[in-house]
Amino acid sequence: MSTQAVLFDAPGPRARLRHRILTAVGAILVIGIAYVVYLQFQKAGQLKAFMWEPFVTDPDVWTSYLIPGLKGTFTAAGISIVLAVVFGLLFGMGRLSPFAPLRWFCSVIVEFFRAVPVLLMMVFAYFGYFATSNLVPNQHAPLAAVVTALTLYNGAVIAELVRSGVHGLPKGQSEAGLSVGLTSGQVLRSIQLPQALTAMLPALVGQLVVVLKDSALGYGITYLELLNWSKTLGSAYANTVPAYIVAGILFIVINYTLTRFAVYLEGRMKKRRARA
Amino acid sequence: MGDIFADYDVLGAVWVTIQLSILGSIGALILGTIVAVLRVSPVAVLRGLGTSYVNTFRNLPLTLLMVFSILGLSFILQLSVSDDFARNAFWWAAIMLAVYHAAYICEALRSGVNTVPVGQAEAARSIGLGFGQSLREVILPQAFRGAIAPLGSVIIALIKNSTVAAVIGVGDSAGLLQVITENEGASLPTFFFFAMVFVVLTLPIGLWTTSLSRKLAVKR
């Protein structure tokens, strides 16, 4: 049900008046919140020009702090999403296997990693293994822990996407494959998976947003991503609050763009399906 | 593994996780319902307010909100909830959990509204019910039933995300796991214990909301 069109009628004179009053109340609310924020910032001396100007005037803010931060965030998220797709495909296929023990094993793994908080895995991987051993070069230990945790969690989520994508296909697809003599493994690989992967593309882009946001958890284990760099930026320029606000805006812009892209992909797919 | 219980306050940390989850859930449900009502209201300004709330908090990392609440709001803007440092971090963690997940609660409720067929609202209006009446008597009762499963997922995500509080020094499960691992080295049994805490906390909620959503599903 498209919410806006049907929940209410075209307003009559009395409803229009009521809406106007509510509009005024809403506007006062918004202005009121903005004013309280402004007062609080003013009182704490957070509106001084030297705190905000560097973001425009000093290229150093970007080249030495924010861009390395973004690079850290994107590196962790990029590696994790690729590995998570591999993990998800393997375990998603495992859960669809006709061989029951393999199916159970994959189900247990997937359900376990979906239920465990990402930070728990990250902390354990970092302090338990990567920081104290030579599995990876020392300077890459935080990155390795971030990637491990993000891969396991998101891989499990993607495995579920794969499974539900295959289950969502019409039964005729696999029946047609079986009837021309393909084995069930061949049906899965050459008929069901390609269709399921296309269908889950929007959800995959949506998952990328989750990975980007969760990579900020690396802050807790000294991984140098955007949040950590903004903290350093805040101490260097004595503008902690503005630094976090700018970092927040960067996160919002990136993730919002990705979300819109996912919505666009979904719409395009729906259209294509309607034509087919 | 046995000494861990003797040497560390494991149950205390689990209790902090449970407290954060409960406080965060209550806050998120209340705030999320308000935002959802704003988002479906017929007034453009209020709708815009709800939409920007959702877009802001769904796209920010929870870690950033938590860190900002301590380093930004408490230290610099002097917005402390409590004079005690630990209590302050705990309450800010609960508040940020609520604020962050309210955006998801709102979207879950809206997805519930979307499960109600158009005919229901049209029928309500054709017998002369107004906006408030048709919302109260016809749409929302069905919408809540349709939203139970997604609401359950949001609460489960909230319980797991309560670990982020460890980043600002709240001694919850993740915080204690970090301390134990740093002091005693990696111990898989300890990790599995804490992992199982979350399985035990989230599994019943998942099963319960799934069965409830089936039981209460509106037959169409």
PDB file of C-alpha atoms in Angstrom, chain A residues 87-249:
ATOM      1  CA  PHE A  87      32.161 -17.092   2.098  1.00  0.00           C
ATOM      2  CA  GLY A  88      28.463 -16.512   1.461  1.00  0.00           C
ATOM      3  CA  LEU A  89      28.473 -18.351  -1.871  1.00  0.00           C
ATOM      4  CA  LEU A  90      30.301 -21.354  -0.420  1.00  0.00           C
ATOM      5  CA  PHE A  91      28.100 -21.674   2.648  1.00  0.00           C
ATOM      6  CA  GLY A  92      24.912 -20.702   0.840  1.00  0.00           C
ATOM      7  CA  MET A  93      25.558 -23.491  -1.658  1.00  0.00           C
ATOM      8  CA  GLY A  94      26.450 -25.798   1.224  1.00  0.00           C
ATOM      9  CA  ARG A  95      23.079 -25.127   2.817  1.00  0.00           C
ATOM     10  CA  LEU A  96      21.369 -26.067  -0.444  1.00  0.00           C
ATOM     11  CA  SER A  97      23.352 -29.278  -0.830  1.00  0.00           C
ATOM     12  CA  PRO A  98      21.409 -32.553  -1.058  1.00  0.00           C
ATOM     13  CA  PHE A  99      24.076 -34.082   1.237  1.00  0.00           C
ATOM     14  CA  ALA A 100      22.549 -33.706   4.700  1.00  0.00           C
ATOM     15  CA  PRO A 101      25.664 -33.577   6.967  1.00  0.00           C
ATOM     16  CA  LEU A 102      27.189 -30.833   4.816  1.00  0.00           C
ATOM     17  CA  ARG A 103      23.883 -28.963   4.930  1.00  0.00           C
ATOM     18  CA  TRP A 104      23.730 -29.176   8.730  1.00  0.00           C
ATOM     19  CA  PHE A 105      27.358 -28.147   9.143  1.00  0.00           C
ATOM     20  CA  CYS A 106      26.860 -25.074   6.949  1.00  0.00           C
ATOM     21  CA  SER A 107      23.605 -24.210   8.726  1.00  0.00           C
ATOM     22  CA  VAL A 108      25.279 -24.300  12.135  1.00  0.00           C
ATOM     23  CA  ILE A 109      28.180 -22.124  10.947  1.00  0.00           C
ATOM     24  CA  VAL A 110      25.894 -19.596   9.264  1.00  0.00           C
ATOM     25  CA  GLU A 111      23.455 -19.342  12.172  1.00  0.00           C
ATOM     26  CA  PHE A 112      26.303 -19.031  14.668  1.00  0.00           C
ATOM     27  CA  PHE A 113      28.102 -16.180  12.925  1.00  0.00           C
ATOM     28  CA  ARG A 114      24.829 -14.381  12.292  1.00  0.00           C
ATOM     29  CA  ALA A 115      23.997 -14.426  15.989  1.00  0.00           C
ATOM     30  CA  VAL A 116      27.369 -13.284  17.365  1.00  0.00           C
ATOM     31  CA  PRO A 117      27.989  -9.524  17.580  1.00  0.00           C
ATOM     32  CA  VAL A 118      30.638  -8.262  15.153  1.00  0.00           C
ATOM     33  CA  LEU A 119      32.550  -6.433  17.880  1.00  0.00           C
ATOM     34  CA  LEU A 120      32.852  -9.611  19.950  1.00  0.00           C
ATOM     35  CA  MET A 121      34.541 -11.376  17.031  1.00  0.00           C
ATOM     36  CA  MET A 122      36.697  -8.350  16.255  1.00  0.00           C
ATOM     37  CA  VAL A 123      37.947  -7.939  19.822  1.00  0.00           C
ATOM     38  CA  PHE A 124      38.656 -11.639  20.135  1.00  0.00           C
ATOM     39  CA  ALA A 125      40.435 -11.858  16.773  1.00  0.00           C
ATOM     40  CA  TYR A 126      42.553  -8.796  17.535  1.00  0.00           C
ATOM     41  CA  PHE A 127      43.555  -9.229  21.181  1.00  0.00           C
ATOM     42  CA  GLY A 128      43.523 -13.013  21.022  1.00  0.00           C
ATOM     43  CA  TYR A 129      45.368 -13.648  17.786  1.00  0.00           C
ATOM     44  CA  PHE A 130      46.487 -10.861  15.473  1.00  0.00           C
ATOM     45  CA  ALA A 131      47.959  -8.479  18.063  1.00  0.00           C
ATOM     46  CA  THR A 132      49.857 -11.173  19.926  1.00  0.00           C
ATOM     47  CA  SER A 133      51.123 -13.414  17.154  1.00  0.00           C
ATOM     48  CA  ASN A 134      52.894 -13.012  13.842  1.00  0.00           C
ATOM     49  CA  LEU A 135      50.067 -14.274  11.662  1.00  0.00           C
ATOM     50  CA  VAL A 136      50.181 -10.971   9.786  1.00  0.00           C
ATOM     51  CA  PRO A 137      52.747  -8.134   9.838  1.00  0.00           C
ATOM     52  CA  ASN A 138      52.255  -6.038  12.937  1.00  0.00           C
ATOM     53  CA  GLN A 139      50.999  -2.906  11.215  1.00  0.00           C
ATOM     54  CA  HIS A 140      48.247  -4.888   9.484  1.00  0.00           C
ATOM     55  CA  ALA A 141      47.002  -6.628  12.636  1.00  0.00           C
ATOM     56  CA  PRO A 142      44.011  -4.273  13.206  1.00  0.00           C
ATOM     57  CA  LEU A 143      42.990  -4.483   9.542  1.00  0.00           C
ATOM     58  CA  ALA A 144      43.172  -8.281   9.658  1.00  0.00           C
ATOM     59  CA  ALA A 145      40.932  -8.379  12.728  1.00  0.00           C
ATOM     60  CA  VAL A 146      38.397  -5.967  11.199  1.00  0.00           C
ATOM     61  CA  VAL A 147      38.292  -7.946   7.945  1.00  0.00           C
ATOM     62  CA  THR A 148      37.984 -11.283   9.782  1.00  0.00           C
ATOM     63  CA  ALA A 149      35.010 -10.163  11.859  1.00  0.00           C
ATOM     64  CA  LEU A 150      33.238  -8.375   9.000  1.00  0.00           C
ATOM     65  CA  THR A 151      33.780 -11.313   6.630  1.00  0.00           C
ATOM     66  CA  LEU A 152      32.394 -13.903   9.033  1.00  0.00           C
ATOM     67  CA  TYR A 153      29.304 -11.894   9.947  1.00  0.00           C
ATOM     68  CA  ASN A 154      28.445 -10.553   6.510  1.00  0.00           C
ATOM     69  CA  GLY A 155      29.399 -13.811   4.835  1.00  0.00           C
ATOM     70  CA  ALA A 156      26.785 -15.533   6.967  1.00  0.00           C
ATOM     71  CA  VAL A 157      24.206 -12.884   6.028  1.00  0.00           C
ATOM     72  CA  ILE A 158      25.058 -13.266   2.325  1.00  0.00           C
ATOM     73  CA  ALA A 159      24.789 -17.068   2.629  1.00  0.00           C
ATOM     74  CA  GLU A 160      21.217 -16.500   3.754  1.00  0.00           C
ATOM     75  CA  LEU A 161      20.639 -14.137   0.820  1.00  0.00           C
ATOM     76  CA  VAL A 162      21.913 -16.798  -1.565  1.00  0.00           C
ATOM     77  CA  ARG A 163      19.656 -19.413  -0.034  1.00  0.00           C
ATOM     78  CA  SER A 164      16.540 -17.264  -0.055  1.00  0.00           C
ATOM     79  CA  GLY A 165      17.378 -16.092  -3.580  1.00  0.00           C
ATOM     80  CA  VAL A 166      17.460 -19.673  -4.838  1.00  0.00           C
ATOM     81  CA  HIS A 167      14.315 -20.569  -2.894  1.00  0.00           C
ATOM     82  CA  GLY A 168      12.557 -17.569  -4.431  1.00  0.00           C
ATOM     83  CA  LEU A 169      13.000 -18.871  -7.976  1.00  0.00           C
ATOM     84  CA  PRO A 170      10.050 -20.575  -9.677  1.00  0.00           C
ATOM     85  CA  LYS A 171      10.132 -24.366  -9.297  1.00  0.00           C
ATOM     86  CA  GLY A 172      10.005 -24.797 -13.065  1.00  0.00           C
ATOM     87  CA  GLN A 173      13.595 -23.554 -13.354  1.00  0.00           C
ATOM     88  CA  SER A 174      15.146 -26.481 -11.495  1.00  0.00           C
ATOM     89  CA  GLU A 175      12.612 -28.963 -12.911  1.00  0.00           C
ATOM     90  CA  ALA A 176      13.509 -27.916 -16.457  1.00  0.00           C
ATOM     91  CA  GLY A 177      17.202 -28.333 -15.680  1.00  0.00           C
ATOM     92  CA  LEU A 178      16.712 -31.766 -14.139  1.00  0.00           C
ATOM     93  CA  SER A 179      14.511 -32.876 -17.028  1.00  0.00           C
ATOM     94  CA  VAL A 180      17.239 -32.176 -19.603  1.00  0.00           C
ATOM     95  CA  GLY A 181      19.555 -34.387 -17.598  1.00  0.00           C
ATOM     96  CA  LEU A 182      21.618 -31.984 -15.463  1.00  0.00           C
ATOM     97  CA  THR A 183      22.627 -33.142 -12.009  1.00  0.00           C
ATOM     98  CA  SER A 184      21.312 -31.188  -9.030  1.00  0.00           C
ATOM     99  CA  GLY A 185      24.771 -29.624  -8.593  1.00  0.00           C
ATOM    100  CA  GLN A 186      24.792 -28.490 -12.213  1.00  0.00           C
ATOM    101  CA  VAL A 187      21.266 -27.104 -11.874  1.00  0.00           C
ATOM    102  CA  LEU A 188      22.390 -25.085  -8.851  1.00  0.00           C
ATOM    103  CA  ARG A 189      25.539 -23.735 -10.498  1.00  0.00           C
ATOM    104  CA  SER A 190      24.377 -23.018 -14.014  1.00  0.00           C
ATOM    105  CA  ILE A 191      20.666 -22.263 -13.635  1.00  0.00           C
ATOM    106  CA  GLN A 192      19.716 -21.255 -10.103  1.00  0.00           C
ATOM    107  CA  LEU A 193      22.776 -19.348  -8.842  1.00  0.00           C
ATOM    108  CA  PRO A 194      23.111 -16.925 -11.781  1.00  0.00           C
ATOM    109  CA  GLN A 195      19.453 -15.923 -11.427  1.00  0.00           C
ATOM    110  CA  ALA A 196      19.620 -15.757  -7.631  1.00  0.00           C
ATOM    111  CA  LEU A 197      22.742 -13.583  -7.765  1.00  0.00           C
ATOM    112  CA  THR A 198      21.092 -11.053 -10.077  1.00  0.00           C
ATOM    113  CA  ALA A 199      18.016 -11.016  -7.859  1.00  0.00           C
ATOM    114  CA  MET A 200      20.063 -10.388  -4.725  1.00  0.00           C
ATOM    115  CA  LEU A 201      22.166  -7.572  -6.194  1.00  0.00           C
ATOM    116  CA  PRO A 202      20.159  -4.774  -4.495  1.00  0.00           C
ATOM    117  CA  ALA A 203      20.376  -6.564  -1.141  1.00  0.00           C
ATOM    118  CA  LEU A 204      24.119  -6.952  -1.697  1.00  0.00           C
ATOM    119  CA  VAL A 205      24.551  -3.213  -2.228  1.00  0.00           C
ATOM    120  CA  GLY A 206      22.495  -2.683   0.924  1.00  0.00           C
ATOM    121  CA  GLN A 207      24.843  -5.037   2.761  1.00  0.00           C
ATOM    122  CA  LEU A 208      27.760  -2.891   1.614  1.00  0.00           C
ATOM    123  CA  VAL A 209      26.260  -0.038   3.655  1.00  0.00           C
ATOM    124  CA  VAL A 210      26.250  -2.308   6.717  1.00  0.00           C
ATOM    125  CA  VAL A 211      29.894  -3.240   6.089  1.00  0.00           C
ATOM    126  CA  LEU A 212      30.910   0.421   5.710  1.00  0.00           C
ATOM    127  CA  LYS A 213      29.185   1.338   8.969  1.00  0.00           C
ATOM    128  CA  ASP A 214      30.539  -1.663  10.850  1.00  0.00           C
ATOM    129  CA  SER A 215      34.088  -0.971   9.725  1.00  0.00           C
ATOM    130  CA  ALA A 216      33.897   1.975  12.150  1.00  0.00           C
ATOM    131  CA  LEU A 217      33.986  -0.651  14.916  1.00  0.00           C
ATOM    132  CA  GLY A 218      37.678  -0.883  14.067  1.00  0.00           C
ATOM    133  CA  TYR A 219      37.966   2.312  16.135  1.00  0.00           C
ATOM    134  CA  GLY A 220      37.790   0.071  19.211  1.00  0.00           C
ATOM    135  CA  ILE A 221      40.843  -1.932  18.190  1.00  0.00           C
ATOM    136  CA  THR A 222      42.988   0.953  16.900  1.00  0.00           C
ATOM    137  CA  TYR A 223      42.274   0.391  13.206  1.00  0.00           C
ATOM    138  CA  LEU A 224      42.889   3.685  11.408  1.00  0.00           C
ATOM    139  CA  GLU A 225      39.601   4.362   9.637  1.00  0.00           C
ATOM    140  CA  LEU A 226      37.573   7.536   9.187  1.00  0.00           C
ATOM    141  CA  LEU A 227      36.354   7.746  12.792  1.00  0.00           C
ATOM    142  CA  ASN A 228      39.819   7.242  14.231  1.00  0.00           C
ATOM    143  CA  TRP A 229      41.354   9.788  11.879  1.00  0.00           C
ATOM    144  CA  SER A 230      38.662  12.333  12.793  1.00  0.00           C
ATOM    145  CA  LYS A 231      39.629  11.906  16.420  1.00  0.00           C
ATOM    146  CA  THR A 232      43.262  12.658  15.514  1.00  0.00           C
ATOM    147  CA  LEU A 233      42.089  15.575  13.393  1.00  0.00           C
ATOM    148  CA  GLY A 234      40.048  16.852  16.332  1.00  0.00           C
ATOM    149  CA  SER A 235      43.078  16.861  18.625  1.00  0.00           C
ATOM    150  CA  ALA A 236      45.379  18.398  16.021  1.00  0.00           C
ATOM    151  CA  TYR A 237      43.073  21.325  15.244  1.00  0.00           C
ATOM    152  CA  ALA A 238      41.338  21.539  18.642  1.00  0.00           C
ATOM    153  CA  ASN A 239      37.976  21.013  16.943  1.00  0.00           C
ATOM    154  CA  THR A 240      36.765  17.614  18.115  1.00  0.00           C
ATOM    155  CA  VAL A 241      33.055  18.343  17.681  1.00  0.00           C
ATOM    156  CA  PRO A 242      33.307  19.775  14.147  1.00  0.00           C
ATOM    157  CA  ALA A 243      35.634  16.920  13.143  1.00  0.00           C
ATOM    158  CA  TYR A 244      33.089  14.302  14.198  1.00  0.00           C
ATOM    159  CA  ILE A 245      30.263  16.199  12.551  1.00  0.00           C
ATOM    160  CA  VAL A 246      32.140  16.347   9.240  1.00  0.00           C
ATOM    161  CA  ALA A 247      32.995  12.624   9.524  1.00  0.00           C
ATOM    162  CA  GLY A 248      29.313  11.922  10.194  1.00  0.00           C
ATOM    163  CA  ILE A 249      28.264  13.915   7.137  1.00  0.00           C
TER     164      ILE A 249
END
